């Protein structure tokens, strides 16, 4: 397995770490376990660090694969899967924690299912559909928005009383819809 694919696998393996750090544990567990108490107090910040680290590997694995000519079919499969898993897990956990409305997660995860179905249909016909710049912008907007929401607007509260994290999440939803629409319109002609 080449270094680029190892980075992608590392991103996937960071997802359970994110879950452990982000989860809210029952008080009765925290009362009897100092580590659980620590996680309840600081786990979200640790989860943000893991999320940022995992998101950074997305850019790094692609760079390594292209620079050293290590692009493989396995990497083409795992890279978008790792992105979808990371973002989907974060969104679902944020809904559970009451940080974002469920409809936002539904739209973003729904888009991923739709694009994956389109890619699978194309693959069955021997066509490989690559990600486009809109999909990359979508991913960046999602990572920025998720990070801001996980930090509970902390980075922006010193500058404004507005909920910038909520605004960024709306932008991420809009980018998700726009990129999905663009991807479908661009590629649906392959099936007609």
Short mmCIF file of C-alpha atoms in Angstrom, two decimals:
data_model
loop_
_atom_site.label_atom_id
_atom_site.label_comp_id
_atom_site.label_asym_id
_atom_site.label_seq_id
_atom_site.Cartn_x
_atom_site.Cartn_y
_atom_site.Cartn_z
CA UNK A 1 0.00 0.00 0.00
CA UNK A 2 1.43 3.35 -1.00
CA UNK A 3 1.82 6.40 1.30
CA UNK A 4 -1.12 8.29 -0.22
CA UNK A 5 -3.50 5.40 0.46
CA UNK A 6 -2.08 5.06 3.98
CA UNK A 7 -2.97 8.71 4.61
CA UNK A 8 -6.50 8.05 3.38
CA UNK A 9 -6.80 5.01 5.68
CA UNK A 10 -5.48 7.13 8.55
CA UNK A 11 -8.33 9.58 7.89
CA UNK A 12 -10.84 6.74 8.12
CA UNK A 13 -9.20 5.45 11.32
CA UNK A 14 -9.44 8.92 12.89
CA UNK A 15 -13.25 8.79 12.65
CA UNK A 16 -13.72 6.51 15.71
CA UNK A 17 -11.29 8.76 17.62
CA UNK A 18 -13.44 11.75 16.69
CA UNK A 19 -16.53 9.87 17.92
CA UNK A 20 -14.93 8.99 21.27
CA UNK A 21 -13.84 12.59 21.85
CA UNK A 22 -17.09 14.20 20.71
CA UNK A 23 -19.53 11.89 22.48
CA UNK A 24 -21.29 13.14 25.62
CA UNK A 25 -20.97 10.57 28.37
CA UNK A 26 -23.48 10.08 31.23
CA UNK A 27 -22.73 11.98 34.43
CA UNK A 28 -22.69 8.77 36.45
CA UNK A 29 -19.74 7.56 34.35
CA UNK A 30 -17.96 10.88 34.66
CA UNK A 31 -18.38 10.86 38.43
CA UNK A 32 -16.53 7.56 38.69
CA UNK A 33 -13.95 8.00 35.94
CA UNK A 34 -11.57 10.96 35.63
CA UNK A 35 -10.91 10.28 31.94
CA UNK A 36 -14.63 10.36 31.09
CA UNK A 37 -14.96 13.55 33.14
CA UNK A 38 -12.06 15.02 31.16
CA UNK A 39 -13.72 14.00 27.87
CA UNK A 40 -17.03 15.58 28.92
CA UNK A 41 -15.22 18.80 29.71
CA UNK A 42 -12.69 19.03 26.86
CA UNK A 43 -13.62 16.30 24.41
CA UNK A 44 -15.30 18.60 21.89
CA UNK A 45 -12.10 20.62 21.52
CA UNK A 46 -10.11 17.44 21.07
CA UNK A 47 -12.68 16.28 18.51
CA UNK A 48 -12.19 19.54 16.61
CA UNK A 49 -8.44 18.89 16.50
CA UNK A 50 -9.01 15.36 15.21
CA UNK A 51 -11.54 16.63 12.65
CA UNK A 52 -9.12 19.28 11.36
CA UNK A 53 -6.25 16.76 11.24
CA UNK A 54 -8.40 14.23 9.38
CA UNK A 55 -9.62 16.92 6.97
CA UNK A 56 -6.04 18.03 6.31
CA UNK A 57 -5.10 14.52 5.25
CA UNK A 58 -7.63 14.89 2.42
CA UNK A 59 -5.49 17.55 0.77
CA UNK A 60 -2.25 15.82 1.68
CA UNK A 61 -3.10 12.37 0.30
CA UNK A 62 -4.13 13.84 -3.04
CA UNK A 63 -0.96 15.91 -3.20
CA UNK A 64 1.25 12.90 -2.42
CA UNK A 65 -0.59 10.70 -4.92
CA UNK A 66 -0.24 13.21 -7.76
CA UNK A 67 3.30 14.40 -7.00
CA UNK A 68 4.77 10.91 -6.74
CA UNK A 69 2.53 9.30 -9.38
CA UNK A 70 0.84 7.07 -6.79
CA UNK A 71 -2.74 7.46 -8.02
CA UNK A 72 -4.45 4.05 -7.71
CA UNK A 73 -7.94 2.68 -8.16
CA UNK A 74 -7.99 1.92 -4.43
CA UNK A 75 -7.18 5.55 -3.69
CA UNK A 76 -9.87 6.74 -6.09
CA UNK A 77 -12.35 4.60 -4.16
CA UNK A 78 -11.16 5.27 -0.60
CA UNK A 79 -10.56 9.04 -0.79
CA UNK A 80 -14.15 10.13 -1.48
CA UNK A 81 -15.42 7.41 0.86
CA UNK A 82 -13.23 8.74 3.67
CA UNK A 83 -14.54 12.28 3.05
CA UNK A 84 -18.15 11.14 3.10
CA UNK A 85 -17.68 9.10 6.27
CA UNK A 86 -15.89 11.89 8.14
CA UNK A 87 -18.39 14.60 7.24
CA UNK A 88 -21.44 12.34 7.70
CA UNK A 89 -20.35 11.19 11.15
CA UNK A 90 -19.67 14.77 12.23
CA UNK A 91 -23.05 15.96 10.92
CA UNK A 92 -25.00 13.13 12.55
CA UNK A 93 -23.29 13.68 15.89
CA UNK A 94 -23.90 17.44 15.66
CA UNK A 95 -27.61 16.80 15.06
CA UNK A 96 -27.68 14.45 18.05
CA UNK A 97 -25.99 17.13 20.18
CA UNK A 98 -28.54 19.75 19.04
CA UNK A 99 -25.88 21.86 17.32
CA UNK A 100 -27.49 21.89 13.86
CA UNK A 101 -30.96 21.15 12.54
CA UNK A 102 -31.47 17.67 11.12
CA UNK A 103 -32.53 19.02 7.72
CA UNK A 104 -29.03 20.41 7.13
CA UNK A 105 -27.43 17.03 7.74
CA UNK A 106 -30.12 15.38 5.61
CA UNK A 107 -29.40 17.68 2.65
CA UNK A 108 -25.64 17.23 2.87
CA UNK A 109 -25.69 13.47 3.41
CA UNK A 110 -28.46 13.05 0.82
CA UNK A 111 -26.31 14.79 -1.78
CA UNK A 112 -23.51 12.33 -1.05
CA UNK A 113 -25.83 9.35 -1.58
CA UNK A 114 -27.10 10.86 -4.84
CA UNK A 115 -23.60 11.49 -6.22
CA UNK A 116 -22.40 8.07 -5.10
CA UNK A 117 -25.33 6.44 -6.90
CA UNK A 118 -24.52 8.42 -10.04
CA UNK A 119 -20.86 7.36 -9.83
CA UNK A 120 -21.83 3.73 -9.33
CA UNK A 121 -24.12 3.83 -12.35
CA UNK A 122 -21.35 5.39 -14.43
CA UNK A 123 -18.84 2.84 -13.15
CA UNK A 124 -21.15 0.02 -14.22
CA UNK A 125 -20.89 1.45 -17.75
CA UNK A 126 -17.10 1.68 -17.51
CA UNK A 127 -17.09 5.44 -16.95
CA UNK A 128 -15.10 7.01 -14.12
CA UNK A 129 -16.59 10.27 -12.89
CA UNK A 130 -13.99 12.48 -11.26
CA UNK A 131 -14.68 15.07 -8.62
CA UNK A 132 -14.88 18.61 -9.94
CA UNK A 133 -13.93 21.96 -8.44
CA UNK A 134 -17.47 22.51 -7.11
CA UNK A 135 -17.21 19.30 -5.10
CA UNK A 136 -13.87 20.45 -3.71
CA UNK A 137 -15.31 23.86 -2.75
CA UNK A 138 -18.23 22.03 -1.15
CA UNK A 139 -15.86 19.95 0.95
CA UNK A 140 -13.91 23.03 2.07
CA UNK A 141 -17.12 24.87 3.00
CA UNK A 142 -18.34 21.83 4.96
CA UNK A 143 -15.06 21.47 6.87
CA UNK A 144 -14.97 25.18 7.74
CA UNK A 145 -18.64 25.20 8.80
CA UNK A 146 -18.42 22.00 10.84
CA UNK A 147 -15.30 23.28 12.59
CA UNK A 148 -16.97 26.61 13.41
CA UNK A 149 -20.09 24.89 14.75
CA UNK A 150 -18.06 22.41 16.81
CA UNK A 151 -16.23 25.37 18.35
CA UNK A 152 -19.62 26.93 19.17
CA UNK A 153 -18.79 30.19 17.38
CA UNK A 154 -15.77 30.61 19.69
CA UNK A 155 -13.51 32.02 16.97
CA UNK A 156 -16.03 34.70 16.04
CA UNK A 157 -17.60 35.70 19.35
CA UNK A 158 -14.82 38.25 19.93
CA UNK A 159 -15.57 39.97 16.63
CA UNK A 160 -19.35 39.98 16.43
CA UNK A 161 -22.46 38.93 18.27
CA UNK A 162 -23.74 37.22 15.10
CA UNK A 163 -23.70 33.44 14.88
CA UNK A 164 -21.08 33.18 12.15
CA UNK A 165 -20.99 29.40 12.59
CA UNK A 166 -24.67 29.18 11.63
CA UNK A 167 -24.07 31.43 8.63
CA UNK A 168 -21.16 29.22 7.53
CA UNK A 169 -23.35 26.13 7.87
CA UNK A 170 -25.98 27.71 5.61
CA UNK A 171 -23.25 28.46 3.07
CA UNK A 172 -22.09 24.84 3.30
CA UNK A 173 -25.64 23.63 2.63
CA UNK A 174 -25.94 25.97 -0.36
CA UNK A 175 -22.56 24.83 -1.72
CA UNK A 176 -23.66 21.22 -1.23
CA UNK A 177 -26.85 21.75 -3.23
CA UNK A 178 -25.08 23.78 -5.92
CA UNK A 179 -22.27 21.26 -6.36
CA UNK A 180 -24.74 18.36 -6.46
CA UNK A 181 -26.86 20.12 -9.07
CA UNK A 182 -23.81 20.97 -11.17
CA UNK A 183 -22.48 17.40 -10.95
CA UNK A 184 -25.79 15.86 -11.98
CA UNK A 185 -26.37 18.30 -14.87
CA UNK A 186 -22.80 17.81 -16.11
CA UNK A 187 -22.92 14.01 -15.97
CA UNK A 188 -26.55 12.99 -16.55
CA UNK A 189 -26.04 13.24 -20.31
CA UNK A 190 -23.86 10.15 -20.06
CA UNK A 191 -26.99 8.13 -19.30
CA UNK A 192 -29.38 9.63 -21.85
#
